[in-house]
PDB file of C-alpha atoms in Angstrom:
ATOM      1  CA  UNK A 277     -16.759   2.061  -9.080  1.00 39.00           C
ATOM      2  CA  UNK A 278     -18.297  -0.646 -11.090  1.00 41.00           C
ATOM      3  CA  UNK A 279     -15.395  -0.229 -13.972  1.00 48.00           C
ATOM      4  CA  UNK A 280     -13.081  -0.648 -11.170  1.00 51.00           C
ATOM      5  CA  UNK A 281     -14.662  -3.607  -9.662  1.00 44.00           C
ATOM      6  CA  UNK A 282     -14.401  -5.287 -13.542  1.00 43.00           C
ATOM      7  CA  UNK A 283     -10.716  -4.031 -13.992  1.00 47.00           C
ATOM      8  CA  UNK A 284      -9.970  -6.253 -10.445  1.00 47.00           C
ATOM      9  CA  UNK A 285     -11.699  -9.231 -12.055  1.00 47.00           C
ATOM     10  CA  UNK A 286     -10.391  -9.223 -15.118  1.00 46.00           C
ATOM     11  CA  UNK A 287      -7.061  -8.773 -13.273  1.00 46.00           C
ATOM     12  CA  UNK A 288      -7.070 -11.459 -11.780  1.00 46.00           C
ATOM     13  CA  UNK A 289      -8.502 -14.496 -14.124  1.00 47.00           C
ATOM     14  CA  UNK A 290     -10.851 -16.922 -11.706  1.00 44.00           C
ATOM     15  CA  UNK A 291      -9.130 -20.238 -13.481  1.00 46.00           C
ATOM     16  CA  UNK A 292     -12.775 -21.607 -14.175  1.00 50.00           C
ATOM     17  CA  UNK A 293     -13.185 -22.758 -17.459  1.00 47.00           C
ATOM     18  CA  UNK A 294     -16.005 -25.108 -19.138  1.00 45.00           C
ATOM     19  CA  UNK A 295     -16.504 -28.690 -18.117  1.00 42.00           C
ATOM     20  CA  UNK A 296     -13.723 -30.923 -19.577  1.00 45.00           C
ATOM     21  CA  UNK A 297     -14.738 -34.158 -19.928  1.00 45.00           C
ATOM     22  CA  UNK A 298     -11.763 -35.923 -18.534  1.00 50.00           C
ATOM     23  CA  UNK A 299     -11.861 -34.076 -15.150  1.00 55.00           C
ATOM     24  CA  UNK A 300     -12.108 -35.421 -12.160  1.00 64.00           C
ATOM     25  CA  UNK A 301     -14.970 -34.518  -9.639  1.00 65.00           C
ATOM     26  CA  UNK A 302     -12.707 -34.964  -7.050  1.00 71.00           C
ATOM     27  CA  UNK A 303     -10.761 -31.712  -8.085  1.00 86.00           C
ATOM     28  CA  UNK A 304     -14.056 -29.368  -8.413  1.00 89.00           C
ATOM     29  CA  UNK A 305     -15.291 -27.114  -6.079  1.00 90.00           C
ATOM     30  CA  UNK A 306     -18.828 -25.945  -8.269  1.00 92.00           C
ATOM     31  CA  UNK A 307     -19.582 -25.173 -11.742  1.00 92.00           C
ATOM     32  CA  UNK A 308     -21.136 -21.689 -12.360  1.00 93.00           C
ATOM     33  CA  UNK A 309     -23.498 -22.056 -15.887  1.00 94.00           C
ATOM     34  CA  UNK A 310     -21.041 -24.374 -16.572  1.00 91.00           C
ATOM     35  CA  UNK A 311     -17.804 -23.193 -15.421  1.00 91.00           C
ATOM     36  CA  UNK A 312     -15.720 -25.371 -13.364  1.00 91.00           C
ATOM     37  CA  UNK A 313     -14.212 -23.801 -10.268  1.00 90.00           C
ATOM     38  CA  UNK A 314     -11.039 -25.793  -9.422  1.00 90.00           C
ATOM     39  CA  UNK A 315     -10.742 -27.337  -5.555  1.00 89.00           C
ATOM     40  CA  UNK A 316      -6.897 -25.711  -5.805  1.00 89.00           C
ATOM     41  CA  UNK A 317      -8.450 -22.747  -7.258  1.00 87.00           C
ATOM     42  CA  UNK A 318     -10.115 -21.930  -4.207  1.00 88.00           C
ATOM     43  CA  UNK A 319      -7.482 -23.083  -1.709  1.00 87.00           C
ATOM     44  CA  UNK A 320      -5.228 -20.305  -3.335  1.00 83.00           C
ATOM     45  CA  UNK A 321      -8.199 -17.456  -3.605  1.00 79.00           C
ATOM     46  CA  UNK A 322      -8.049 -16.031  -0.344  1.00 69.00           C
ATOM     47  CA  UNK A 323      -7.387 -16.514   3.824  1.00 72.00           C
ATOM     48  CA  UNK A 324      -9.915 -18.124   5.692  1.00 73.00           C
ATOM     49  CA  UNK A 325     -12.198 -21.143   5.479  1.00 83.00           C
ATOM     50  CA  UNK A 326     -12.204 -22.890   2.240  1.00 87.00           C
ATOM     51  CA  UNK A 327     -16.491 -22.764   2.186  1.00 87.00           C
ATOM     52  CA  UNK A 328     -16.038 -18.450   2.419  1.00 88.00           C
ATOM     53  CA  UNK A 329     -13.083 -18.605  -0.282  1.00 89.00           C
ATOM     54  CA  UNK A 330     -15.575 -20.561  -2.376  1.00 90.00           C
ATOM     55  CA  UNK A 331     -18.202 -18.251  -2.271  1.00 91.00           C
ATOM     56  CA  UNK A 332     -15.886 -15.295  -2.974  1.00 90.00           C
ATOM     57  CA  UNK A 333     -14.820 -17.251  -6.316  1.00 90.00           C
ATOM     58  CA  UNK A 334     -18.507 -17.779  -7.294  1.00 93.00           C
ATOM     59  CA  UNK A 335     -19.504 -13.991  -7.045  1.00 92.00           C
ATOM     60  CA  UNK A 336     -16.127 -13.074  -8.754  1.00 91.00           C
ATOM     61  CA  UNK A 337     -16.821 -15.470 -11.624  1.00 92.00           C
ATOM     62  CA  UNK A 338     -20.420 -13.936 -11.661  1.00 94.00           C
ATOM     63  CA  UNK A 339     -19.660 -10.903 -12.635  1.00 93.00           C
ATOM     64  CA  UNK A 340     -16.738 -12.034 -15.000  1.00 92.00           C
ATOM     65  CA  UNK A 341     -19.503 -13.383 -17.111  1.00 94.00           C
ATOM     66  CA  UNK A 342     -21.678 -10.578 -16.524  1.00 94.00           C
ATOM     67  CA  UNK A 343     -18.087  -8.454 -17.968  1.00 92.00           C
ATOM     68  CA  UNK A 344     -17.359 -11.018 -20.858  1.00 92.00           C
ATOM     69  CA  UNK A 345     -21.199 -11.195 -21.748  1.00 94.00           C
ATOM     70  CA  UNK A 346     -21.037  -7.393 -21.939  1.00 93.00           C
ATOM     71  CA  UNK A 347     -17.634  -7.317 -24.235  1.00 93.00           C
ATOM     72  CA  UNK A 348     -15.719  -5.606 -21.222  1.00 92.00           C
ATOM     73  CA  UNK A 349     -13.208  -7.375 -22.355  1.00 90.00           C
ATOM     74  CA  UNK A 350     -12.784  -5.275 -25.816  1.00 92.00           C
ATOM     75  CA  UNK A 351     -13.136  -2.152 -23.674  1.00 93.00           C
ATOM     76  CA  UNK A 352      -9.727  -0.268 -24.728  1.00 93.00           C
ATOM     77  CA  UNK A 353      -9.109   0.492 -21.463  1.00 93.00           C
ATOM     78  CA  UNK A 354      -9.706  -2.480 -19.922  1.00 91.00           C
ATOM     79  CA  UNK A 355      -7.459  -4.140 -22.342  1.00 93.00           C
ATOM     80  CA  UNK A 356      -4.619  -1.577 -21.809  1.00 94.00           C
ATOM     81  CA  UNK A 357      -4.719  -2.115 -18.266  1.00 92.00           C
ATOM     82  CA  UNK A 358      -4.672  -5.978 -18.414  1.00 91.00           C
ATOM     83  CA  UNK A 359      -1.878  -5.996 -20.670  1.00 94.00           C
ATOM     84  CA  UNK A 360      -0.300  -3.508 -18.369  1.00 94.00           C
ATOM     85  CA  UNK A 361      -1.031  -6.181 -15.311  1.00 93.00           C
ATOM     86  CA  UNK A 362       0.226  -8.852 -17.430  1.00 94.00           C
ATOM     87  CA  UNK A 363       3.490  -7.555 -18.191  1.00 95.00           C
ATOM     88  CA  UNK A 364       4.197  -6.269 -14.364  1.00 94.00           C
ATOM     89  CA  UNK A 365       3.233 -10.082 -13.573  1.00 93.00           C
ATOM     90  CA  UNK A 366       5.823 -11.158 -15.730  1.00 94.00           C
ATOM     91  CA  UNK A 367       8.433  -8.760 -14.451  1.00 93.00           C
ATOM     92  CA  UNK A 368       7.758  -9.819 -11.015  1.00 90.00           C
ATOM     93  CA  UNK A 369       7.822 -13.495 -11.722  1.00 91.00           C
ATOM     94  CA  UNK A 370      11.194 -12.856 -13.339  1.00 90.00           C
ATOM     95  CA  UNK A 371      12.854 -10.864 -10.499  1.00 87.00           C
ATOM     96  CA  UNK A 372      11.209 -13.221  -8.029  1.00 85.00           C
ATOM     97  CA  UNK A 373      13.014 -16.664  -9.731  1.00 85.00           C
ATOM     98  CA  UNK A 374      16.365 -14.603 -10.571  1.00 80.00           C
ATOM     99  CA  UNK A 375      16.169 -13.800  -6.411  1.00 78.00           C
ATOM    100  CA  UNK A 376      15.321 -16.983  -5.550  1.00 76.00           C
ATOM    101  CA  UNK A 377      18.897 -18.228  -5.591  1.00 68.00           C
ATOM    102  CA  UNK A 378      20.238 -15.859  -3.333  1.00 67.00           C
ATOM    103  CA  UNK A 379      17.817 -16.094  -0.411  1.00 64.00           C
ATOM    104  CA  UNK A 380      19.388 -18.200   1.559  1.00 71.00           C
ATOM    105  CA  UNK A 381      22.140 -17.179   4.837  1.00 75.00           C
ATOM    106  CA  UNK A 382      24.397 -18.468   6.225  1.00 83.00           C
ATOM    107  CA  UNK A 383      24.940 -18.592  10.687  1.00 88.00           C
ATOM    108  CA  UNK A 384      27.990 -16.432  10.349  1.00 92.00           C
ATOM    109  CA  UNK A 385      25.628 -13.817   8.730  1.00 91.00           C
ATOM    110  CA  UNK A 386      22.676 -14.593  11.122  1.00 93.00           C
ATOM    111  CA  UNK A 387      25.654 -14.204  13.692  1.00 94.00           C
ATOM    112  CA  UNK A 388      26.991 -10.538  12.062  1.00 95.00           C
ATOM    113  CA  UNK A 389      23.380  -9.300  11.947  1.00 94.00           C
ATOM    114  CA  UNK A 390      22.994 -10.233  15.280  1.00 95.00           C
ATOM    115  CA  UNK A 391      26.079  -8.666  16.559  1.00 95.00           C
ATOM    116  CA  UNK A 392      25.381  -5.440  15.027  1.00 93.00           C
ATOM    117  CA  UNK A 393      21.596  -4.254  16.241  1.00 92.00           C
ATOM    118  CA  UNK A 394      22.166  -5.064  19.464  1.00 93.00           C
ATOM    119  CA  UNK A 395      19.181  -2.742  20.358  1.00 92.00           C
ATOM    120  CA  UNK A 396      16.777  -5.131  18.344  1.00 93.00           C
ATOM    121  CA  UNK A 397      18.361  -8.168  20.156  1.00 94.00           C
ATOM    122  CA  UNK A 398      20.462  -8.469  22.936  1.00 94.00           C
ATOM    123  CA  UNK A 399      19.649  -5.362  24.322  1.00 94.00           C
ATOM    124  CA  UNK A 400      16.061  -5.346  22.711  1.00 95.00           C
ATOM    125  CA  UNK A 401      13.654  -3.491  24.977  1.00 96.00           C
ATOM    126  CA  UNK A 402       9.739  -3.085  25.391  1.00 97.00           C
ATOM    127  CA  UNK A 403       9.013   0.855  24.669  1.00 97.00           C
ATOM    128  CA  UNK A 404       5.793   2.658  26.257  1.00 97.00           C
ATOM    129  CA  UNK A 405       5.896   6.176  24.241  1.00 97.00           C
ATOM    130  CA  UNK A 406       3.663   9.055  23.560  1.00 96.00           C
ATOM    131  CA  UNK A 407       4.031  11.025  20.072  1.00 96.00           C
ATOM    132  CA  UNK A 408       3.494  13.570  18.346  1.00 95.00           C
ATOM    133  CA  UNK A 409       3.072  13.099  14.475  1.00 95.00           C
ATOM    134  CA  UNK A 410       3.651  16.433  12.913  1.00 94.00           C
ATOM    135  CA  UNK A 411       3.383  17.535   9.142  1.00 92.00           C
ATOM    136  CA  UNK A 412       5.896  20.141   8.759  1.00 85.00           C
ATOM    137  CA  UNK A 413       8.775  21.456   5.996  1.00 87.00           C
ATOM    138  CA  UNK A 414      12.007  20.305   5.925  1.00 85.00           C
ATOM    139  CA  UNK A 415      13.272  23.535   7.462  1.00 85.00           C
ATOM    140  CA  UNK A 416      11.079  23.627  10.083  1.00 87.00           C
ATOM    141  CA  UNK A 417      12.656  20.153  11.590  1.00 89.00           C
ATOM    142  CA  UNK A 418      15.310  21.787  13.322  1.00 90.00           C
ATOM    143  CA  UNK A 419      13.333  24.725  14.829  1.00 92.00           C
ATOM    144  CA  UNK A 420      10.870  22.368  16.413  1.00 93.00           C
ATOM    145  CA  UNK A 421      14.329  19.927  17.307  1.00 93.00           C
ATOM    146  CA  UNK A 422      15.394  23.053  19.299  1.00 93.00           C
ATOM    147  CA  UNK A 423      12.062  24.015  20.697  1.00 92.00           C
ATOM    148  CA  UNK A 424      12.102  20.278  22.137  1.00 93.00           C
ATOM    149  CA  UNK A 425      14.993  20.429  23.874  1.00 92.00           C
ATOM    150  CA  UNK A 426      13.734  23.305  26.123  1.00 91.00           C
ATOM    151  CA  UNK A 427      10.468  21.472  26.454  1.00 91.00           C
ATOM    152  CA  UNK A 428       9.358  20.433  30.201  1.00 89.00           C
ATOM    153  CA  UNK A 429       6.630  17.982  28.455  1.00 91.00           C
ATOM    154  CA  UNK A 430       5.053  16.699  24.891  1.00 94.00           C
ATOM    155  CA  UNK A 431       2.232  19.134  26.299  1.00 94.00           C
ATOM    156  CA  UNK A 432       4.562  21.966  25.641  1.00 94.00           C
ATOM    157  CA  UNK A 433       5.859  21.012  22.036  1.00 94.00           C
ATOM    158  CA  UNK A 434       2.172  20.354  21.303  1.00 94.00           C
ATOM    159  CA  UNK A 435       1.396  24.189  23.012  1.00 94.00           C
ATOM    160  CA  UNK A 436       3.984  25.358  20.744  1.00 94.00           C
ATOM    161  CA  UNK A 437       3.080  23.385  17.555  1.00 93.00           C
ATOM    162  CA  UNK A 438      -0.866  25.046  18.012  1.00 93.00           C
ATOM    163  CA  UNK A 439       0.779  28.883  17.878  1.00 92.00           C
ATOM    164  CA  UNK A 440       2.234  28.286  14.802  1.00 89.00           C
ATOM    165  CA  UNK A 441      -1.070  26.611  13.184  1.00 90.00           C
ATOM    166  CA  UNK A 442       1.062  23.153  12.615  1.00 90.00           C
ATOM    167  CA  UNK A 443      -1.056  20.222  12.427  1.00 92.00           C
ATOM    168  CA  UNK A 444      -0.373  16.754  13.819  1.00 94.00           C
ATOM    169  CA  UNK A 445      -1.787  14.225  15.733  1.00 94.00           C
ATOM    170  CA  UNK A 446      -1.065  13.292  19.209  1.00 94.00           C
ATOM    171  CA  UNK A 447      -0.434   9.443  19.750  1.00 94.00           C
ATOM    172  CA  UNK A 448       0.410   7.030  22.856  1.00 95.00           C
ATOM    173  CA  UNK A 449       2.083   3.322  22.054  1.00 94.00           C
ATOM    174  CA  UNK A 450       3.505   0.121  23.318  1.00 96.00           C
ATOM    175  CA  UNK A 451       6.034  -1.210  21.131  1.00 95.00           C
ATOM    176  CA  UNK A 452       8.562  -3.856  20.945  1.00 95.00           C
ATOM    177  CA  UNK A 453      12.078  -2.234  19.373  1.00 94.00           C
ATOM    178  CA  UNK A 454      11.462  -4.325  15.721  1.00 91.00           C
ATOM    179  CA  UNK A 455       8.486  -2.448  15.299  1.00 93.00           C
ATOM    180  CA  UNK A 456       9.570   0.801  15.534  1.00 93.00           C
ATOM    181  CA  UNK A 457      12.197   2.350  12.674  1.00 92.00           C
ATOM    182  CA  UNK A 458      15.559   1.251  13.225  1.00 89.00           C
ATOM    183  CA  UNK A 459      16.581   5.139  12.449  1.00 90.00           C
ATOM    184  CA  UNK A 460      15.089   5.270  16.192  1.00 93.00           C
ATOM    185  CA  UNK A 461      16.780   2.753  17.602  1.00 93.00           C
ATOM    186  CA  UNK A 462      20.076   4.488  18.849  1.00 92.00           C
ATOM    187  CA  UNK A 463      18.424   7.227  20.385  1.00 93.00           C
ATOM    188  CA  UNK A 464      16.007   5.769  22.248  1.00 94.00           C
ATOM    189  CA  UNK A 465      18.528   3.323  23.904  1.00 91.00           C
ATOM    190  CA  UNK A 466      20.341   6.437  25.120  1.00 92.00           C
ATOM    191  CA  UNK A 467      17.005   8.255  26.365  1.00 94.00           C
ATOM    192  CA  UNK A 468      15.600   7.934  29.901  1.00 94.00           C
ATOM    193  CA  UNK A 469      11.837   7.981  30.687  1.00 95.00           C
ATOM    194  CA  UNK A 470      10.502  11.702  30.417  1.00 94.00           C
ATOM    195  CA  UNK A 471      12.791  12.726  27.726  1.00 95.00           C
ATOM    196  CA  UNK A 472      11.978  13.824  24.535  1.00 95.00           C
ATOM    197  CA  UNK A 473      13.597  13.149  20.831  1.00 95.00           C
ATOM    198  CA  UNK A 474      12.390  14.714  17.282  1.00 95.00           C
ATOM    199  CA  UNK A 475      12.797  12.616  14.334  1.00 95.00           C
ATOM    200  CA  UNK A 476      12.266  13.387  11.134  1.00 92.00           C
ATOM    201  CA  UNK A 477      10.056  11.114   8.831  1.00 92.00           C
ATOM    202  CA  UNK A 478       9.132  11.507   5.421  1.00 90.00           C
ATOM    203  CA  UNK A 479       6.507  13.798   5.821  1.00 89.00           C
ATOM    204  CA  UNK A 480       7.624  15.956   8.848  1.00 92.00           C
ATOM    205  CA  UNK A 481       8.739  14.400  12.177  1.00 93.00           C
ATOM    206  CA  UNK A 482       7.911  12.419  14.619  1.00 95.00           C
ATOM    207  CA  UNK A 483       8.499  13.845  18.644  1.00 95.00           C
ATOM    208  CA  UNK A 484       8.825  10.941  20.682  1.00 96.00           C
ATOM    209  CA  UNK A 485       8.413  10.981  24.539  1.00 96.00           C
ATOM    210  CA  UNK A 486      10.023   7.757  26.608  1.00 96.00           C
ATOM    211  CA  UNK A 487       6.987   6.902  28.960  1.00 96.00           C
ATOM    212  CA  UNK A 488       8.943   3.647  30.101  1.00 96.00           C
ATOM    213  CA  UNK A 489      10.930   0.932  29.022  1.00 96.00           C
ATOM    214  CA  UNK A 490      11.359  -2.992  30.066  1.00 96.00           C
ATOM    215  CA  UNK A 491      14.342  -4.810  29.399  1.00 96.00           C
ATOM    216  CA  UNK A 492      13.269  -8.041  26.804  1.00 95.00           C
ATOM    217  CA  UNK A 493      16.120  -9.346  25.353  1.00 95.00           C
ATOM    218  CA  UNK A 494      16.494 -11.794  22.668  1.00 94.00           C
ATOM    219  CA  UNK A 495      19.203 -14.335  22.171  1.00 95.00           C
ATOM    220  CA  UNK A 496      20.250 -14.995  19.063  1.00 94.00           C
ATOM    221  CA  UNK A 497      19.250 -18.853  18.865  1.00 93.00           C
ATOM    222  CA  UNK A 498      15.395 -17.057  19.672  1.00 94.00           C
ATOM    223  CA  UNK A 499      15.974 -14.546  17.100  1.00 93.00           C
ATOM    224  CA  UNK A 500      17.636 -16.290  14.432  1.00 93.00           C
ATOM    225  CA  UNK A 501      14.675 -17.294  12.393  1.00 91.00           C
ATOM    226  CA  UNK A 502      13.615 -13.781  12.530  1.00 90.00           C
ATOM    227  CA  UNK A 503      17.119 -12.311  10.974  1.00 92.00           C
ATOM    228  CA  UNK A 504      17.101 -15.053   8.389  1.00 90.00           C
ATOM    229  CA  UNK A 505      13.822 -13.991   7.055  1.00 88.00           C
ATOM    230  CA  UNK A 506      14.983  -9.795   7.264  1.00 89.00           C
ATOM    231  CA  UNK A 507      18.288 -11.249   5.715  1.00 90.00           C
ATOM    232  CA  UNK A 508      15.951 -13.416   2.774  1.00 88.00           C
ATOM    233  CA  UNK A 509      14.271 -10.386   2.170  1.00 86.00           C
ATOM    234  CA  UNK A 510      17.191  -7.929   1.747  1.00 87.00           C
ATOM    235  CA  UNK A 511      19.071 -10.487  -0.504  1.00 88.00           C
ATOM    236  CA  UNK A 512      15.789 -10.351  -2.643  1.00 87.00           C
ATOM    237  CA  UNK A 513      15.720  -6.863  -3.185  1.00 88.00           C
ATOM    238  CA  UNK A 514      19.717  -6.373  -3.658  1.00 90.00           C
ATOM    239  CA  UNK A 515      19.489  -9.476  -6.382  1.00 89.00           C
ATOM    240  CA  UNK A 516      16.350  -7.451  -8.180  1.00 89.00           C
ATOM    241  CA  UNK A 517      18.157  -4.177  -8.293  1.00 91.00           C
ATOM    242  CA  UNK A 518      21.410  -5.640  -9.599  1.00 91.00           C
ATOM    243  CA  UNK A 519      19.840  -8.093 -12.100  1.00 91.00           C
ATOM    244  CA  UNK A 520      17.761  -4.802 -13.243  1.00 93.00           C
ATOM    245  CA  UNK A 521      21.326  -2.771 -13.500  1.00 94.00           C
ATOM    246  CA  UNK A 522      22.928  -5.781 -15.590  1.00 93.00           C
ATOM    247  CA  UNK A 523      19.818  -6.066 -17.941  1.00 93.00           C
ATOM    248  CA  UNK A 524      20.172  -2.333 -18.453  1.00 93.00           C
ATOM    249  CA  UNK A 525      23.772  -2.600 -19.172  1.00 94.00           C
ATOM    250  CA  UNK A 526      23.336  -4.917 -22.102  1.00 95.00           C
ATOM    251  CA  UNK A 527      20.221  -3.556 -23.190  1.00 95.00           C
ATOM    252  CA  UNK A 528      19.813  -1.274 -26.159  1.00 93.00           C
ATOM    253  CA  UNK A 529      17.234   1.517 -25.015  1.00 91.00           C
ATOM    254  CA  UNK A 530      16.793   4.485 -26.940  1.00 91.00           C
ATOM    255  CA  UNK A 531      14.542   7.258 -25.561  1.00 90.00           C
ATOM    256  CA  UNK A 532      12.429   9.686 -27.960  1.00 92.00           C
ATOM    257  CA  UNK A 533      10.440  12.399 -28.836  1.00 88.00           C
ATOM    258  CA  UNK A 534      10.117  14.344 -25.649  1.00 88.00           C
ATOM    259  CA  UNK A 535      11.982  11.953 -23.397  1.00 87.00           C
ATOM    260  CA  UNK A 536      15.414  11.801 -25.673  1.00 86.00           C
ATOM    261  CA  UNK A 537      18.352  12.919 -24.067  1.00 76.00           C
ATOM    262  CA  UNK A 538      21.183  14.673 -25.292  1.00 67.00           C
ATOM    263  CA  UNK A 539      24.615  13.404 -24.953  1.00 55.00           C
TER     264      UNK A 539
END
């Protein structure tokens, strides 16, 4: 616990550094046995009130004496894993300035997205649901999909879940349609209150009951904001992966020893 406490600071440098004479008091927060803790140091530490983030920077640049006092810092492993922090850092500053370019949209594509998810928009609804969360094989999926069908209530599916020693946890929710997946979207339009739908999730499924629905629609001046930071987002992670593909392309990377591969 306490290695893993130093590996966080050490992370993360605090910024302080010893009194410099030319620096302004106007741009310190506190010195800690002589270490000045920068004013913008501690706006960018954490949420909250600047007098908590303060004190949060103090204790962290405690025990980063404490860790540099005590040679942490030459610990190998320590080391390896701050140079392995470092260099994911620099990756991620790279991907995030090569992205930065493309973030923007346009109102034609605020306009498409809009368009086509009408169930998150124009047609958006207010969903009260009860679920079933169930760990369960691939295989199984369709079993229980078919076992739902004939079901009178979740109590039943859950009945039948219990004879066959499944686990899963039973659930009851209020949620607007962007909160739930959007793989859920198209059924649940479709489904009237009382009926049931399995869906399958990355670790089993997911059996849904439709308690009740309210109509909330969104207009697309309302949601607009909303697509263009989805559409930001996307555009981030398209850029990433193709400026990763076109790095690889020119690269010269040669895999050995166990990991070479053969033509």
């Amino acid at each position: 616990m306490i290695r893993s406490l130093l590996l966080l600071l050490l992370l993360f440098p605090t910024g302080c550094e010893k009194a410099v004479a030319d620096r302004s008091p106007a741009q310190l927060a506190a010195r800690v046995n002589g270490a000045e803790i920068s004013i913008r140091e501690v706006r960018n530490a954490a949420p909250g009130s600047l007098a908590q983030a303060l004190e949060k920077v103090i204790d962290r640049e405690l025990l980063v004496q404490k860790a540099l006092a005590a040679k942490l810092d030459r610990d190998p492993q320590v080391m390896q894993a701050v140079e392995h922090a470092r260099r994911q850092l620099l990756a991620q500053a790279y991907l995030e300035r090569a992205a930065s370019a493309a973030a923007g949209s346009t109102r034609d594509e605020v306009r498409a997205f809009y368009a086509e998810n009408p169930a998150l928009f124009a047609e958006r609804r207010i969903y009260r649901l009860r679920e079933l969360v169930v760990s369960a094989p691939v295989e199984m999926i369709d079993v229980l999909r078919a076992e739902a069908a004939k079901a009178r209530d979740l109590e039943a599916v859950a009945a039948w879940l219990r004879s066959r020693n499944a686990k899963y946890s039973v659930d009851a929710l209020t949620q607007p349609a962007e909160q739930l997946p959007l793989s859920f979207l198209p059924q649940l339009a479709r489904m009237k209150p009382g009926e049931i739908a399995v869906f399958a999730t990355p670790l089993g499924a997911s059996v849904i009951q439709l308690v009740h629905y309210e109509e909330a629609p969104l207009s697309e001046q309302q949601a607009a904001a909303l697509i263009e930071q989805f559409l930001a987002g996307r555009k981030r992670l398209e850029t990433a992966a193709a400026e990763v593909k076109r790095l690889r392309e020119v690269a010269t990377i040669e895999y050995v020893g166990e990991f070479k591969r053969s033509n």
